[in-house]
Amino acid sequence: MGAVVGTLTMQTKPRRPSGDKIDDDLEMTMVCHRPEGLEQLEALTNFSKRELQVLYRGFKNECPSGVVNEDTFKQIYSQFFPHGDASTYAHFLFNAFDSAHTGSIKFEDFVTALSILLRGSITEKLQWTFNLYDINRDGYINKEEMTDIVKAIYDMMGKYTYPVLKTDAPKQQVDAFFQKMDKNRDGVVTLDEFILSCQEDENIMRSLQLFENVI
């Protein structure tokens, strides 16, 4: 859970604007995709107009075309995990951001998800995270899906993780998760089971609350 919120925070915490005047609207020159107007995005997210302006400047610096494909997303994301392989986790995260399954992430997709992860309610954050784990989008999380995500997180953290992780650590962690989350023992975790189990876990709740209002 912290891997989702924490790494996004590192990537998106905006720099203080320069002394130059910031226009009342987003700078749109020389981009292939034109985002929605500031007022609409402000209404759809929990960010202020000024915060959206700063976030867009950073987004445009990394992605001048106005959209991010998966390869570019992986390249950006991997910079924050130089000792591990973040490609698989970045793939799952990209798919969660690309909710329309277009093969690219627009600024609207990015900032809407970021708004949930950083400023959303506990339930909204848990719903978004459930969708990340529900790889095949069937409304359930099975052990295979959770194992794929957990393995990807372990690979991302790298071989220099301390203490050194055992090769069977992902399986043990998934087994422990399912023991706690699969309330009716039917082999899958529903959204309701996921939310209830996370709310009962102090560590998960602490990680969700830690990054509130960091921007």
PDB file of C-alpha atoms in Angstrom, residues 68-190:
ATOM      1  CA  VAL A  68       2.502   9.135 -21.545  1.00  0.00           C
ATOM      2  CA  ASN A  69       2.833   5.703 -23.089  1.00  0.00           C
ATOM      3  CA  GLU A  70       3.826   2.674 -21.031  1.00  0.00           C
ATOM      4  CA  ASP A  71       7.505   2.654 -22.041  1.00  0.00           C
ATOM      5  CA  THR A  72       7.943   6.290 -21.019  1.00  0.00           C
ATOM      6  CA  PHE A  73       6.054   5.683 -17.780  1.00  0.00           C
ATOM      7  CA  LYS A  74       8.385   2.775 -16.941  1.00  0.00           C
ATOM      8  CA  GLN A  75      11.461   4.882 -17.672  1.00  0.00           C
ATOM      9  CA  ILE A  76      10.291   7.684 -15.383  1.00  0.00           C
ATOM     10  CA  TYR A  77       9.205   5.336 -12.627  1.00  0.00           C
ATOM     11  CA  SER A  78      12.416   3.261 -12.676  1.00  0.00           C
ATOM     12  CA  GLN A  79      14.499   6.338 -11.819  1.00  0.00           C
ATOM     13  CA  PHE A  80      13.219   6.124  -8.252  1.00  0.00           C
ATOM     14  CA  PHE A  81      14.276   2.482  -7.808  1.00  0.00           C
ATOM     15  CA  PRO A  82      17.840   2.248  -9.189  1.00  0.00           C
ATOM     16  CA  HIS A  83      18.660  -0.910  -7.211  1.00  0.00           C
ATOM     17  CA  GLY A  84      15.678  -2.921  -8.388  1.00  0.00           C
ATOM     18  CA  ASP A  85      13.576  -3.738 -11.420  1.00  0.00           C
ATOM     19  CA  ALA A  86      10.464  -1.574 -11.359  1.00  0.00           C
ATOM     20  CA  SER A  87       9.227  -2.495 -14.846  1.00  0.00           C
ATOM     21  CA  THR A  88       6.615  -5.063 -13.816  1.00  0.00           C
ATOM     22  CA  TYR A  89       5.153  -2.978 -11.017  1.00  0.00           C
ATOM     23  CA  ALA A  90       5.159   0.068 -13.298  1.00  0.00           C
ATOM     24  CA  HIS A  91       3.206  -2.003 -15.833  1.00  0.00           C
ATOM     25  CA  PHE A  92       0.486  -2.758 -13.272  1.00  0.00           C
ATOM     26  CA  LEU A  93       0.464   0.836 -12.061  1.00  0.00           C
ATOM     27  CA  PHE A  94       0.230   2.159 -15.625  1.00  0.00           C
ATOM     28  CA  ASN A  95      -2.815  -0.032 -16.257  1.00  0.00           C
ATOM     29  CA  ALA A  96      -4.453   1.303 -13.093  1.00  0.00           C
ATOM     30  CA  PHE A  97      -3.903   4.893 -14.256  1.00  0.00           C
ATOM     31  CA  ASP A  98      -5.063   4.051 -17.780  1.00  0.00           C
ATOM     32  CA  SER A  99      -8.613   3.354 -16.644  1.00  0.00           C
ATOM     33  CA  ALA A 100     -10.003   3.738 -20.181  1.00  0.00           C
ATOM     34  CA  HIS A 101      -7.468   1.209 -21.548  1.00  0.00           C
ATOM     35  CA  THR A 102      -6.288   3.528 -24.312  1.00  0.00           C
ATOM     36  CA  GLY A 103      -2.613   2.574 -23.995  1.00  0.00           C
ATOM     37  CA  SER A 104      -1.643   6.027 -22.779  1.00  0.00           C
ATOM     38  CA  ILE A 105      -2.076   8.271 -19.746  1.00  0.00           C
ATOM     39  CA  LYS A 106      -3.345  11.812 -20.198  1.00  0.00           C
ATOM     40  CA  PHE A 107      -2.857  14.555 -17.631  1.00  0.00           C
ATOM     41  CA  GLU A 108      -6.499  14.162 -16.598  1.00  0.00           C
ATOM     42  CA  ASP A 109      -5.950  10.446 -15.850  1.00  0.00           C
ATOM     43  CA  PHE A 110      -2.797  11.191 -13.894  1.00  0.00           C
ATOM     44  CA  VAL A 111      -4.123  14.028 -11.780  1.00  0.00           C
ATOM     45  CA  THR A 112      -7.461  12.307 -11.060  1.00  0.00           C
ATOM     46  CA  ALA A 113      -5.713   9.227  -9.695  1.00  0.00           C
ATOM     47  CA  LEU A 114      -3.213  11.344  -7.792  1.00  0.00           C
ATOM     48  CA  SER A 115      -6.063  13.287  -6.221  1.00  0.00           C
ATOM     49  CA  ILE A 116      -7.552  10.050  -4.906  1.00  0.00           C
ATOM     50  CA  LEU A 117      -4.255   8.689  -3.595  1.00  0.00           C
ATOM     51  CA  LEU A 118      -3.171  11.898  -1.883  1.00  0.00           C
ATOM     52  CA  ARG A 119      -6.394  13.693  -1.013  1.00  0.00           C
ATOM     53  CA  GLY A 120      -9.160  11.108  -1.290  1.00  0.00           C
ATOM     54  CA  SER A 121     -11.070   9.461   1.539  1.00  0.00           C
ATOM     55  CA  ILE A 122      -9.819   6.201   3.019  1.00  0.00           C
ATOM     56  CA  THR A 123     -12.523   4.313   1.111  1.00  0.00           C
ATOM     57  CA  GLU A 124     -11.581   5.981  -2.188  1.00  0.00           C
ATOM     58  CA  LYS A 125      -7.902   5.114  -1.700  1.00  0.00           C
ATOM     59  CA  LEU A 126      -8.729   1.509  -0.880  1.00  0.00           C
ATOM     60  CA  GLN A 127     -11.037   1.218  -3.897  1.00  0.00           C
ATOM     61  CA  TRP A 128      -8.275   2.515  -6.172  1.00  0.00           C
ATOM     62  CA  THR A 129      -5.756   0.103  -4.662  1.00  0.00           C
ATOM     63  CA  PHE A 130      -8.198  -2.797  -5.047  1.00  0.00           C
ATOM     64  CA  ASN A 131      -8.453  -1.976  -8.759  1.00  0.00           C
ATOM     65  CA  LEU A 132      -4.657  -2.077  -8.980  1.00  0.00           C
ATOM     66  CA  TYR A 133      -4.596  -5.595  -7.518  1.00  0.00           C
ATOM     67  CA  ASP A 134      -7.582  -6.766  -9.592  1.00  0.00           C
ATOM     68  CA  ILE A 135      -5.433  -7.275 -12.667  1.00  0.00           C
ATOM     69  CA  ASN A 136      -8.038  -9.007 -14.842  1.00  0.00           C
ATOM     70  CA  ARG A 137     -10.801  -6.545 -13.826  1.00  0.00           C
ATOM     71  CA  ASP A 138     -13.279  -9.263 -12.820  1.00  0.00           C
ATOM     72  CA  GLY A 139     -14.178  -7.623  -9.503  1.00  0.00           C
ATOM     73  CA  TYR A 140     -12.164 -10.043  -7.361  1.00  0.00           C
ATOM     74  CA  ILE A 141      -8.561 -10.452  -6.248  1.00  0.00           C
ATOM     75  CA  ASN A 142      -7.250 -13.994  -6.406  1.00  0.00           C
ATOM     76  CA  LYS A 143      -3.983 -15.352  -5.035  1.00  0.00           C
ATOM     77  CA  GLU A 144      -2.297 -15.311  -8.434  1.00  0.00           C
ATOM     78  CA  GLU A 145      -3.043 -11.629  -8.940  1.00  0.00           C
ATOM     79  CA  MET A 146      -1.894 -10.661  -5.468  1.00  0.00           C
ATOM     80  CA  THR A 147       1.256 -12.783  -5.856  1.00  0.00           C
ATOM     81  CA  ASP A 148       2.084 -11.043  -9.151  1.00  0.00           C
ATOM     82  CA  ILE A 149       1.760  -7.612  -7.498  1.00  0.00           C
ATOM     83  CA  VAL A 150       3.723  -8.566  -4.381  1.00  0.00           C
ATOM     84  CA  LYS A 151       6.520 -10.135  -6.452  1.00  0.00           C
ATOM     85  CA  ALA A 152       6.654  -6.990  -8.577  1.00  0.00           C
ATOM     86  CA  ILE A 153       7.001  -4.852  -5.428  1.00  0.00           C
ATOM     87  CA  TYR A 154       9.808  -7.083  -4.131  1.00  0.00           C
ATOM     88  CA  ASP A 155      11.607  -6.880  -7.500  1.00  0.00           C
ATOM     89  CA  MET A 156      11.191  -3.097  -7.463  1.00  0.00           C
ATOM     90  CA  MET A 157      12.734  -2.759  -3.991  1.00  0.00           C
ATOM     91  CA  GLY A 158      15.767  -4.671  -5.235  1.00  0.00           C
ATOM     92  CA  LYS A 159      18.240  -7.218  -3.973  1.00  0.00           C
ATOM     93  CA  TYR A 160      19.765  -4.721  -1.551  1.00  0.00           C
ATOM     94  CA  THR A 161      16.641  -4.697   0.617  1.00  0.00           C
ATOM     95  CA  TYR A 162      17.499  -5.080   4.278  1.00  0.00           C
ATOM     96  CA  PRO A 163      16.943  -7.489   5.854  1.00  0.00           C
ATOM     97  CA  VAL A 164      17.549  -9.774   2.886  1.00  0.00           C
ATOM     98  CA  LEU A 165      14.279 -11.276   1.739  1.00  0.00           C
ATOM     99  CA  LYS A 166      13.833 -15.004   1.316  1.00  0.00           C
ATOM    100  CA  THR A 167      12.765 -16.293  -2.083  1.00  0.00           C
ATOM    101  CA  ASP A 168       9.472 -17.568  -0.673  1.00  0.00           C
ATOM    102  CA  ALA A 169       8.670 -14.254   1.060  1.00  0.00           C
ATOM    103  CA  PRO A 170       6.055 -13.140  -1.537  1.00  0.00           C
ATOM    104  CA  LYS A 171       4.138 -16.416  -1.171  1.00  0.00           C
ATOM    105  CA  GLN A 172       4.215 -16.187   2.618  1.00  0.00           C
ATOM    106  CA  GLN A 173       2.982 -12.611   2.515  1.00  0.00           C
ATOM    107  CA  VAL A 174       0.148 -13.430   0.126  1.00  0.00           C
ATOM    108  CA  ASP A 175      -0.886 -16.425   2.237  1.00  0.00           C
ATOM    109  CA  ALA A 176      -1.003 -14.158   5.288  1.00  0.00           C
ATOM    110  CA  PHE A 177      -3.018 -11.534   3.396  1.00  0.00           C
ATOM    111  CA  PHE A 178      -5.555 -14.081   2.213  1.00  0.00           C
ATOM    112  CA  GLN A 179      -5.852 -15.620   5.647  1.00  0.00           C
ATOM    113  CA  LYS A 180      -6.889 -12.186   6.889  1.00  0.00           C
ATOM    114  CA  MET A 181      -8.873 -10.881   3.902  1.00  0.00           C
ATOM    115  CA  ASP A 182     -10.759 -13.864   2.520  1.00  0.00           C
ATOM    116  CA  LYS A 183     -13.474 -13.759   5.144  1.00  0.00           C
ATOM    117  CA  ASN A 184     -15.723 -16.440   3.659  1.00  0.00           C
ATOM    118  CA  ARG A 185     -12.835 -18.679   2.496  1.00  0.00           C
ATOM    119  CA  ASP A 186     -13.999 -18.858  -1.104  1.00  0.00           C
ATOM    120  CA  GLY A 187     -10.523 -18.307  -2.566  1.00  0.00           C
ATOM    121  CA  VAL A 188     -11.027 -14.730  -3.722  1.00  0.00           C
ATOM    122  CA  VAL A 189     -11.162 -11.297  -2.063  1.00  0.00           C
ATOM    123  CA  THR A 190     -14.041  -8.972  -2.863  1.00  0.00           C
TER     124      THR A 190
END
